[in-house]
PDB file of C-alpha atoms in Angstrom:
ATOM      1  CA  MET A  25     -55.881   0.533 -34.836  1.00 41.00           C
ATOM      2  CA  PRO A  26     -58.164   1.996 -37.538  1.00 44.00           C
ATOM      3  CA  PRO A  27     -58.706   0.096 -40.767  1.00 48.00           C
ATOM      4  CA  LEU A  28     -56.152   0.704 -43.522  1.00 46.00           C
ATOM      5  CA  ALA A  29     -57.579   1.196 -46.976  1.00 48.00           C
ATOM      6  CA  SER A  30     -56.272   0.964 -50.514  1.00 51.00           C
ATOM      7  CA  ASP A  31     -58.043   1.111 -53.846  1.00 57.00           C
ATOM      8  CA  ASP A  32     -59.351  -2.433 -53.626  1.00 81.00           C
ATOM      9  CA  VAL A  33     -58.874  -3.750 -50.069  1.00 88.00           C
ATOM     10  CA  GLN A  34     -59.647  -2.500 -46.584  1.00 91.00           C
ATOM     11  CA  ILE A  35     -57.456  -3.989 -43.845  1.00 94.00           C
ATOM     12  CA  THR A  36     -58.550  -4.267 -40.225  1.00 95.00           C
ATOM     13  CA  SER A  37     -55.968  -5.643 -37.799  1.00 98.00           C
ATOM     14  CA  ASP A  38     -55.523  -6.511 -34.118  1.00 98.00           C
ATOM     15  CA  GLN A  39     -59.086  -5.749 -33.024  1.00 97.00           C
ATOM     16  CA  SER A  40     -61.841  -7.551 -31.143  1.00 98.00           C
ATOM     17  CA  LEU A  41     -64.953  -7.137 -33.256  1.00 97.00           C
ATOM     18  CA  ASP A  42     -68.579  -7.782 -32.316  1.00 97.00           C
ATOM     19  CA  ARG A  43     -71.482  -8.009 -34.733  1.00 97.00           C
ATOM     20  CA  HIS A  44     -72.209  -4.291 -34.572  1.00 97.00           C
ATOM     21  CA  ALA A  45     -68.615  -3.321 -35.421  1.00 95.00           C
ATOM     22  CA  LEU A  46     -68.514  -5.804 -38.291  1.00 95.00           C
ATOM     23  CA  GLU A  47     -71.805  -4.542 -39.710  1.00 94.00           C
ATOM     24  CA  ALA A  48     -70.385  -1.004 -39.619  1.00 93.00           C
ATOM     25  CA  LEU A  49     -67.381  -2.129 -41.670  1.00 91.00           C
ATOM     26  CA  LEU A  50     -69.604  -3.907 -44.149  1.00 91.00           C
ATOM     27  CA  ALA A  51     -71.727  -0.759 -44.541  1.00 89.00           C
ATOM     28  CA  GLN A  52     -68.692   1.074 -45.890  1.00 83.00           C
ATOM     29  CA  ALA A  53     -68.952  -1.117 -48.983  1.00 67.00           C
ATOM     30  CA  ALA A  54     -65.200  -1.582 -49.514  1.00 70.00           C
ATOM     31  CA  PRO A  55     -64.446  -3.709 -52.578  1.00 76.00           C
ATOM     32  CA  ARG A  56     -62.709  -6.299 -50.396  1.00 88.00           C
ATOM     33  CA  LEU A  57     -62.168  -6.781 -46.656  1.00 94.00           C
ATOM     34  CA  ARG A  58     -59.090  -8.284 -45.022  1.00 96.00           C
ATOM     35  CA  PHE A  59     -58.887  -9.031 -41.296  1.00 97.00           C
ATOM     36  CA  GLU A  60     -55.559  -9.720 -39.643  1.00 98.00           C
ATOM     37  CA  ARG A  61     -55.277 -11.143 -36.099  1.00 98.00           C
ATOM     38  CA  CYS A  62     -58.811 -10.040 -35.239  1.00 98.00           C
ATOM     39  CA  VAL A  63     -60.948 -11.725 -32.585  1.00 98.00           C
ATOM     40  CA  PHE A  64     -64.602 -12.694 -33.149  1.00 98.00           C
ATOM     41  CA  ASP A  65     -64.877 -15.298 -30.384  1.00 98.00           C
ATOM     42  CA  GLY A  66     -68.390 -16.219 -29.267  1.00 98.00           C
ATOM     43  CA  GLU A  67     -70.115 -13.670 -31.506  1.00 98.00           C
ATOM     44  CA  ASP A  68     -73.332 -14.281 -33.418  1.00 98.00           C
ATOM     45  CA  LEU A  69     -72.368 -13.446 -37.005  1.00 98.00           C
ATOM     46  CA  SER A  70     -75.108 -15.520 -38.590  1.00 98.00           C
ATOM     47  CA  ARG A  71     -76.567 -14.370 -41.916  1.00 98.00           C
ATOM     48  CA  LEU A  72     -73.897 -11.705 -42.484  1.00 97.00           C
ATOM     49  CA  GLY A  73     -72.622 -11.164 -46.025  1.00 96.00           C
ATOM     50  CA  LEU A  74     -68.823 -11.538 -46.075  1.00 96.00           C
ATOM     51  CA  ARG A  75     -68.220 -12.824 -49.590  1.00 96.00           C
ATOM     52  CA  GLY A  76     -64.598 -12.619 -50.681  1.00 96.00           C
ATOM     53  CA  ALA A  77     -63.283 -11.519 -47.274  1.00 96.00           C
ATOM     54  CA  GLU A  78     -59.847 -12.648 -46.067  1.00 97.00           C
ATOM     55  CA  PHE A  79     -59.076 -13.721 -42.498  1.00 98.00           C
ATOM     56  CA  VAL A  80     -55.439 -14.105 -41.479  1.00 98.00           C
ATOM     57  CA  GLY A  81     -54.550 -15.339 -38.006  1.00 98.00           C
ATOM     58  CA  CYS A  82     -58.062 -14.529 -36.738  1.00 98.00           C
ATOM     59  CA  SER A  83     -60.000 -16.234 -33.942  1.00 98.00           C
ATOM     60  CA  PHE A  84     -63.598 -17.448 -34.313  1.00 98.00           C
ATOM     61  CA  ILE A  85     -63.766 -19.777 -31.311  1.00 98.00           C
ATOM     62  CA  ALA A  86     -67.402 -20.838 -30.668  1.00 98.00           C
ATOM     63  CA  THR A  87     -68.622 -18.213 -33.162  1.00 98.00           C
ATOM     64  CA  GLN A  88     -71.979 -18.614 -34.914  1.00 98.00           C
ATOM     65  CA  LEU A  89     -71.714 -18.211 -38.675  1.00 98.00           C
ATOM     66  CA  ASP A  90     -74.946 -20.017 -39.524  1.00 98.00           C
ATOM     67  CA  ARG A  91     -76.433 -19.051 -42.902  1.00 98.00           C
ATOM     68  CA  ALA A  92     -73.628 -16.520 -43.438  1.00 98.00           C
ATOM     69  CA  LEU A  93     -72.617 -15.676 -47.025  1.00 98.00           C
ATOM     70  CA  LEU A  94     -68.957 -16.706 -47.099  1.00 98.00           C
ATOM     71  CA  GLY A  95     -68.394 -17.622 -50.723  1.00 98.00           C
ATOM     72  CA  GLY A  96     -64.828 -17.069 -51.930  1.00 98.00           C
ATOM     73  CA  THR A  97     -63.508 -16.295 -48.453  1.00 98.00           C
ATOM     74  CA  ARG A  98     -59.905 -17.089 -47.462  1.00 98.00           C
ATOM     75  CA  TRP A  99     -58.988 -18.358 -43.997  1.00 98.00           C
ATOM     76  CA  GLN A 100     -55.283 -18.585 -43.153  1.00 98.00           C
ATOM     77  CA  ARG A 101     -54.066 -19.911 -39.785  1.00 98.00           C
ATOM     78  CA  CYS A 102     -57.429 -19.125 -38.161  1.00 98.00           C
ATOM     79  CA  ARG A 103     -58.682 -20.630 -34.895  1.00 98.00           C
ATOM     80  CA  CYS A 104     -62.318 -21.658 -35.296  1.00 98.00           C
ATOM     81  CA  ALA A 105     -62.739 -24.471 -32.758  1.00 98.00           C
ATOM     82  CA  GLY A 106     -66.400 -25.039 -31.930  1.00 98.00           C
ATOM     83  CA  ALA A 107     -67.656 -22.585 -34.564  1.00 98.00           C
ATOM     84  CA  SER A 108     -70.925 -23.259 -36.390  1.00 98.00           C
ATOM     85  CA  PHE A 109     -71.195 -22.900 -40.184  1.00 98.00           C
ATOM     86  CA  ASP A 110     -74.601 -24.588 -40.454  1.00 98.00           C
ATOM     87  CA  TYR A 111     -76.461 -23.724 -43.694  1.00 98.00           C
ATOM     88  CA  ALA A 112     -73.714 -21.203 -44.616  1.00 98.00           C
ATOM     89  CA  ASP A 113     -72.767 -20.598 -48.246  1.00 98.00           C
ATOM     90  CA  LEU A 114     -69.010 -21.222 -48.477  1.00 98.00           C
ATOM     91  CA  ALA A 115     -68.688 -21.969 -52.179  1.00 98.00           C
ATOM     92  CA  ASP A 116     -65.032 -21.759 -53.301  1.00 98.00           C
ATOM     93  CA  ALA A 117     -63.781 -20.799 -49.823  1.00 98.00           C
ATOM     94  CA  HIS A 118     -60.227 -21.811 -48.868  1.00 98.00           C
ATOM     95  CA  PHE A 119     -59.107 -22.902 -45.384  1.00 98.00           C
ATOM     96  CA  ASP A 120     -55.361 -23.202 -44.886  1.00 98.00           C
ATOM     97  CA  HIS A 121     -53.452 -24.345 -41.754  1.00 98.00           C
ATOM     98  CA  GLY A 122     -56.331 -23.677 -39.343  1.00 97.00           C
ATOM     99  CA  ASP A 123     -57.916 -25.175 -36.235  1.00 98.00           C
ATOM    100  CA  LEU A 124     -61.454 -26.246 -37.179  1.00 98.00           C
ATOM    101  CA  ASN A 125     -61.872 -28.862 -34.470  1.00 98.00           C
ATOM    102  CA  ASN A 126     -65.468 -29.631 -33.423  1.00 98.00           C
ATOM    103  CA  THR A 127     -66.950 -27.307 -36.034  1.00 98.00           C
ATOM    104  CA  SER A 128     -70.420 -27.870 -37.494  1.00 98.00           C
ATOM    105  CA  TRP A 129     -71.168 -27.701 -41.240  1.00 98.00           C
ATOM    106  CA  CYS A 130     -74.730 -29.047 -41.257  1.00 98.00           C
ATOM    107  CA  ARG A 131     -76.271 -28.546 -44.727  1.00 98.00           C
ATOM    108  CA  ALA A 132     -73.606 -25.976 -45.589  1.00 98.00           C
ATOM    109  CA  LYS A 133     -72.828 -25.259 -49.255  1.00 98.00           C
ATOM    110  CA  LEU A 134     -69.228 -26.440 -49.624  1.00 98.00           C
ATOM    111  CA  ALA A 135     -68.949 -26.688 -53.405  1.00 98.00           C
ATOM    112  CA  GLY A 136     -65.349 -26.062 -54.443  1.00 97.00           C
ATOM    113  CA  VAL A 137     -64.153 -25.547 -50.862  1.00 98.00           C
ATOM    114  CA  VAL A 138     -60.491 -26.404 -50.148  1.00 98.00           C
ATOM    115  CA  PHE A 139     -59.323 -27.637 -46.745  1.00 98.00           C
ATOM    116  CA  ASN A 140     -55.514 -27.704 -46.688  1.00 98.00           C
ATOM    117  CA  GLU A 141     -53.563 -28.918 -43.648  1.00 98.00           C
ATOM    118  CA  VAL A 142     -56.358 -28.151 -41.199  1.00 98.00           C
ATOM    119  CA  LYS A 143     -57.587 -29.810 -38.013  1.00 98.00           C
ATOM    120  CA  LEU A 144     -61.161 -31.066 -38.343  1.00 98.00           C
ATOM    121  CA  THR A 145     -61.228 -33.487 -35.421  1.00 98.00           C
ATOM    122  CA  GLY A 146     -64.836 -34.043 -34.340  1.00 98.00           C
ATOM    123  CA  ALA A 147     -66.227 -31.873 -37.149  1.00 98.00           C
ATOM    124  CA  ARG A 148     -69.780 -32.586 -38.343  1.00 98.00           C
ATOM    125  CA  PHE A 149     -70.716 -32.456 -42.028  1.00 98.00           C
ATOM    126  CA  THR A 150     -74.311 -33.682 -41.773  1.00 96.00           C
ATOM    127  CA  GLU A 151     -76.009 -33.372 -45.191  1.00 96.00           C
ATOM    128  CA  ALA A 152     -73.443 -30.820 -46.363  1.00 97.00           C
ATOM    129  CA  ARG A 153     -73.324 -30.161 -50.117  1.00 97.00           C
ATOM    130  CA  THR A 154     -69.752 -30.995 -51.039  1.00 96.00           C
ATOM    131  CA  LEU A 155     -69.546 -31.215 -54.833  1.00 94.00           C
ATOM    132  CA  GLY A 156     -65.957 -30.331 -55.752  1.00 95.00           C
ATOM    133  CA  MET A 157     -64.806 -30.050 -52.123  1.00 97.00           C
ATOM    134  CA  SER A 158     -61.186 -31.103 -51.601  1.00 96.00           C
ATOM    135  CA  LEU A 159     -59.269 -32.156 -48.498  1.00 98.00           C
ATOM    136  CA  HIS A 160     -55.494 -32.359 -48.246  1.00 98.00           C
ATOM    137  CA  ALA A 161     -53.197 -33.456 -45.407  1.00 98.00           C
ATOM    138  CA  SER A 162     -55.831 -32.837 -42.720  1.00 98.00           C
ATOM    139  CA  LEU A 163     -56.989 -34.401 -39.457  1.00 98.00           C
ATOM    140  CA  LEU A 164     -60.536 -35.786 -39.540  1.00 98.00           C
ATOM    141  CA  VAL A 165     -60.305 -37.933 -36.435  1.00 98.00           C
ATOM    142  CA  SER A 166     -63.784 -38.825 -35.113  1.00 98.00           C
ATOM    143  CA  ALA A 167     -65.394 -36.525 -37.702  1.00 98.00           C
ATOM    144  CA  ASP A 168     -68.944 -37.173 -38.905  1.00 98.00           C
ATOM    145  CA  LEU A 169     -68.675 -37.503 -42.701  1.00 98.00           C
ATOM    146  CA  ARG A 170     -71.668 -39.747 -43.284  1.00 97.00           C
ATOM    147  CA  GLY A 171     -72.823 -39.988 -46.875  1.00 97.00           C
ATOM    148  CA  LEU A 172     -70.149 -37.765 -48.425  1.00 97.00           C
ATOM    149  CA  SER A 173     -68.782 -38.590 -51.864  1.00 96.00           C
ATOM    150  CA  PHE A 174     -65.049 -38.890 -52.528  1.00 97.00           C
ATOM    151  CA  ARG A 175     -65.654 -40.624 -55.837  1.00 96.00           C
ATOM    152  CA  LYS A 176     -62.607 -40.620 -58.170  1.00 96.00           C
ATOM    153  CA  GLN A 177     -60.694 -38.244 -55.890  1.00 96.00           C
ATOM    154  CA  LYS A 178     -57.031 -38.549 -54.943  1.00 97.00           C
ATOM    155  CA  LEU A 179     -56.997 -38.242 -51.160  1.00 98.00           C
ATOM    156  CA  GLN A 180     -53.602 -37.582 -49.631  1.00 97.00           C
ATOM    157  CA  GLY A 181     -52.516 -37.447 -46.005  1.00 98.00           C
ATOM    158  CA  LEU A 182     -56.005 -37.608 -44.471  1.00 98.00           C
ATOM    159  CA  ASN A 183     -56.473 -39.073 -40.997  1.00 98.00           C
ATOM    160  CA  PHE A 184     -59.957 -40.631 -40.921  1.00 98.00           C
ATOM    161  CA  SER A 185     -59.252 -42.715 -37.803  1.00 97.00           C
ATOM    162  CA  SER A 186     -62.397 -43.320 -35.717  1.00 96.00           C
ATOM    163  CA  ALA A 187     -64.395 -41.150 -38.156  1.00 97.00           C
ATOM    164  CA  ASP A 188     -67.950 -42.029 -39.195  1.00 97.00           C
ATOM    165  CA  LEU A 189     -67.676 -42.805 -42.912  1.00 96.00           C
ATOM    166  CA  SER A 190     -70.993 -44.640 -43.125  1.00 95.00           C
ATOM    167  CA  GLY A 191     -72.420 -44.509 -46.630  1.00 95.00           C
ATOM    168  CA  CYS A 192     -69.429 -42.602 -48.054  1.00 96.00           C
ATOM    169  CA  ASP A 193     -68.568 -43.209 -51.698  1.00 96.00           C
ATOM    170  CA  PHE A 194     -64.867 -43.916 -52.354  1.00 97.00           C
ATOM    171  CA  THR A 195     -65.491 -45.531 -55.735  1.00 97.00           C
ATOM    172  CA  ASP A 196     -62.337 -45.329 -57.906  1.00 97.00           C
ATOM    173  CA  ALA A 197     -60.654 -43.063 -55.333  1.00 97.00           C
ATOM    174  CA  VAL A 198     -56.941 -43.231 -54.520  1.00 98.00           C
ATOM    175  CA  LEU A 199     -56.111 -43.049 -50.801  1.00 98.00           C
ATOM    176  CA  ASP A 200     -52.456 -42.094 -50.377  1.00 97.00           C
ATOM    177  CA  GLU A 201     -51.068 -42.084 -46.819  1.00 97.00           C
ATOM    178  CA  CYS A 202     -54.612 -41.995 -45.407  1.00 98.00           C
ATOM    179  CA  ASP A 203     -55.590 -43.616 -42.103  1.00 97.00           C
ATOM    180  CA  LEU A 204     -58.884 -45.533 -41.874  1.00 95.00           C
ATOM    181  CA  SER A 205     -58.134 -47.224 -38.564  1.00 93.00           C
ATOM    182  CA  ASN A 206     -61.257 -47.844 -36.458  1.00 93.00           C
ATOM    183  CA  ALA A 207     -63.427 -45.816 -38.852  1.00 94.00           C
ATOM    184  CA  SER A 208     -67.101 -46.740 -39.172  1.00 93.00           C
ATOM    185  CA  LEU A 209     -67.491 -48.015 -42.740  1.00 92.00           C
ATOM    186  CA  LYS A 210     -71.075 -49.273 -42.768  1.00 91.00           C
ATOM    187  CA  HIS A 211     -72.395 -49.202 -46.356  1.00 92.00           C
ATOM    188  CA  ALA A 212     -69.306 -47.316 -47.574  1.00 93.00           C
ATOM    189  CA  LYS A 213     -68.380 -48.020 -51.220  1.00 94.00           C
ATOM    190  CA  PHE A 214     -64.785 -48.809 -52.200  1.00 94.00           C
ATOM    191  CA  ALA A 215     -65.257 -50.443 -55.620  1.00 94.00           C
ATOM    192  CA  GLY A 216     -62.182 -49.666 -57.729  1.00 96.00           C
ATOM    193  CA  ALA A 217     -60.520 -47.757 -54.870  1.00 96.00           C
ATOM    194  CA  ASP A 218     -56.733 -47.973 -54.499  1.00 97.00           C
ATOM    195  CA  LEU A 219     -55.959 -48.605 -50.821  1.00 95.00           C
ATOM    196  CA  ARG A 220     -52.394 -49.864 -51.222  1.00 95.00           C
ATOM    197  CA  ARG A 221     -50.867 -46.870 -49.416  1.00 96.00           C
ATOM    198  CA  ALA A 222     -53.655 -46.478 -46.854  1.00 95.00           C
ATOM    199  CA  ARG A 223     -53.553 -47.590 -43.239  1.00 93.00           C
ATOM    200  CA  LEU A 224     -56.511 -49.901 -42.720  1.00 88.00           C
ATOM    201  CA  GLY A 225     -55.940 -50.939 -39.107  1.00 81.00           C
ATOM    202  CA  ALA A 226     -56.563 -54.487 -37.937  1.00 73.00           C
ATOM    203  CA  LEU A 227     -58.404 -56.282 -40.743  1.00 64.00           C
ATOM    204  CA  GLN A 228     -60.528 -59.407 -40.699  1.00 62.00           C
ATOM    205  CA  VAL A 229     -61.737 -61.379 -43.705  1.00 63.00           C
ATOM    206  CA  GLY A 230     -65.233 -60.084 -43.041  1.00 65.00           C
ATOM    207  CA  ASP A 231     -63.971 -56.514 -43.451  1.00 65.00           C
ATOM    208  CA  LEU A 232     -62.862 -57.244 -46.994  1.00 69.00           C
ATOM    209  CA  LEU A 233     -66.199 -58.746 -47.901  1.00 70.00           C
ATOM    210  CA  GLN A 234     -68.318 -56.158 -46.118  1.00 76.00           C
ATOM    211  CA  HIS A 235     -66.393 -52.911 -46.582  1.00 78.00           C
ATOM    212  CA  PHE A 236     -63.608 -53.237 -49.157  1.00 84.00           C
ATOM    213  CA  LYS A 237     -65.141 -55.409 -51.837  1.00 82.00           C
ATOM    214  CA  GLY A 238     -63.741 -54.408 -55.216  1.00 88.00           C
ATOM    215  CA  ALA A 239     -60.864 -52.368 -53.739  1.00 92.00           C
ATOM    216  CA  THR A 240     -57.154 -52.905 -54.413  1.00 93.00           C
ATOM    217  CA  ILE A 241     -54.865 -53.620 -51.461  1.00 89.00           C
ATOM    218  CA  SER A 242     -51.113 -54.246 -51.314  1.00 91.00           C
ATOM    219  CA  VAL A 243     -49.293 -57.540 -50.942  1.00 87.00           C
ATOM    220  CA  ASP A 244     -48.180 -56.472 -47.451  1.00 86.00           C
ATOM    221  CA  GLN A 245     -51.763 -55.672 -46.457  1.00 80.00           C
ATOM    222  CA  ALA A 246     -52.919 -59.045 -47.748  1.00 80.00           C
ATOM    223  CA  ALA A 247     -50.092 -60.794 -45.894  1.00 78.00           C
ATOM    224  CA  GLY A 248     -51.095 -59.009 -42.686  1.00 74.00           C
ATOM    225  CA  LEU A 249     -54.660 -60.177 -43.150  1.00 73.00           C
ATOM    226  CA  VAL A 250     -53.567 -63.784 -43.621  1.00 71.00           C
ATOM    227  CA  ALA A 251     -51.236 -63.554 -40.616  1.00 70.00           C
ATOM    228  CA  ALA A 252     -54.147 -62.277 -38.482  1.00 64.00           C
ATOM    229  CA  LEU A 253     -55.905 -65.549 -39.285  1.00 66.00           C
ATOM    230  CA  GLY A 254     -53.026 -67.461 -37.693  1.00 69.00           C
ATOM    231  CA  VAL A 255     -51.465 -68.558 -40.977  1.00 65.00           C
ATOM    232  CA  ASN A 256     -47.691 -68.282 -41.337  1.00 68.00           C
ATOM    233  CA  VAL A 257     -46.662 -66.133 -44.304  1.00 61.00           C
ATOM    234  CA  VAL A 258     -43.191 -66.860 -45.684  1.00 64.00           C
TER     235      VAL A 258
END
């Protein structure tokens, strides 16, 4: 199906596109590009300029998008498992209801990026620049989030179970319905954090001193901790 065009958007739908075909579309210099149900699986799309493009129901499985210019892009219900966004510029991009499992975001520019109800299991954010990045109701199981800052953020519905949160800054953050079970918390900061509605997994006294010093926990969480020490709570 040929692309449909209007005054401000060019729509390409139901096509499998390689790098050459995508470069041809970009050469037409349409004000804005929208791709619907297109397939880019396994392609090398690194360094391409796709600022402001929209992707709806598209597939980028194992696609290379390293150093691509993706600022302001919109990704709805896209399948991107195993894709690489290393060093890409994604400032103000928005990912909604997508599969981003095992993706790589090494040193990517993620300022202002929104991840909403996405799957990021096993994703790697090594040295990513995340100022203003927000996550909502997403799976981050076994993700590598080392050193990221969530300072003063309200985090809701995030599953961090078994994730590497070493060195992360949760100072003054509110964790609502978040799961930290079995997460690696070495050198993570929780001073002033509200963990009363978070799932912390099996806690020991040493965990409070080492990982959660300065945080607020609920009465039920405290009772569970005391019970784990073999003390009857009545």
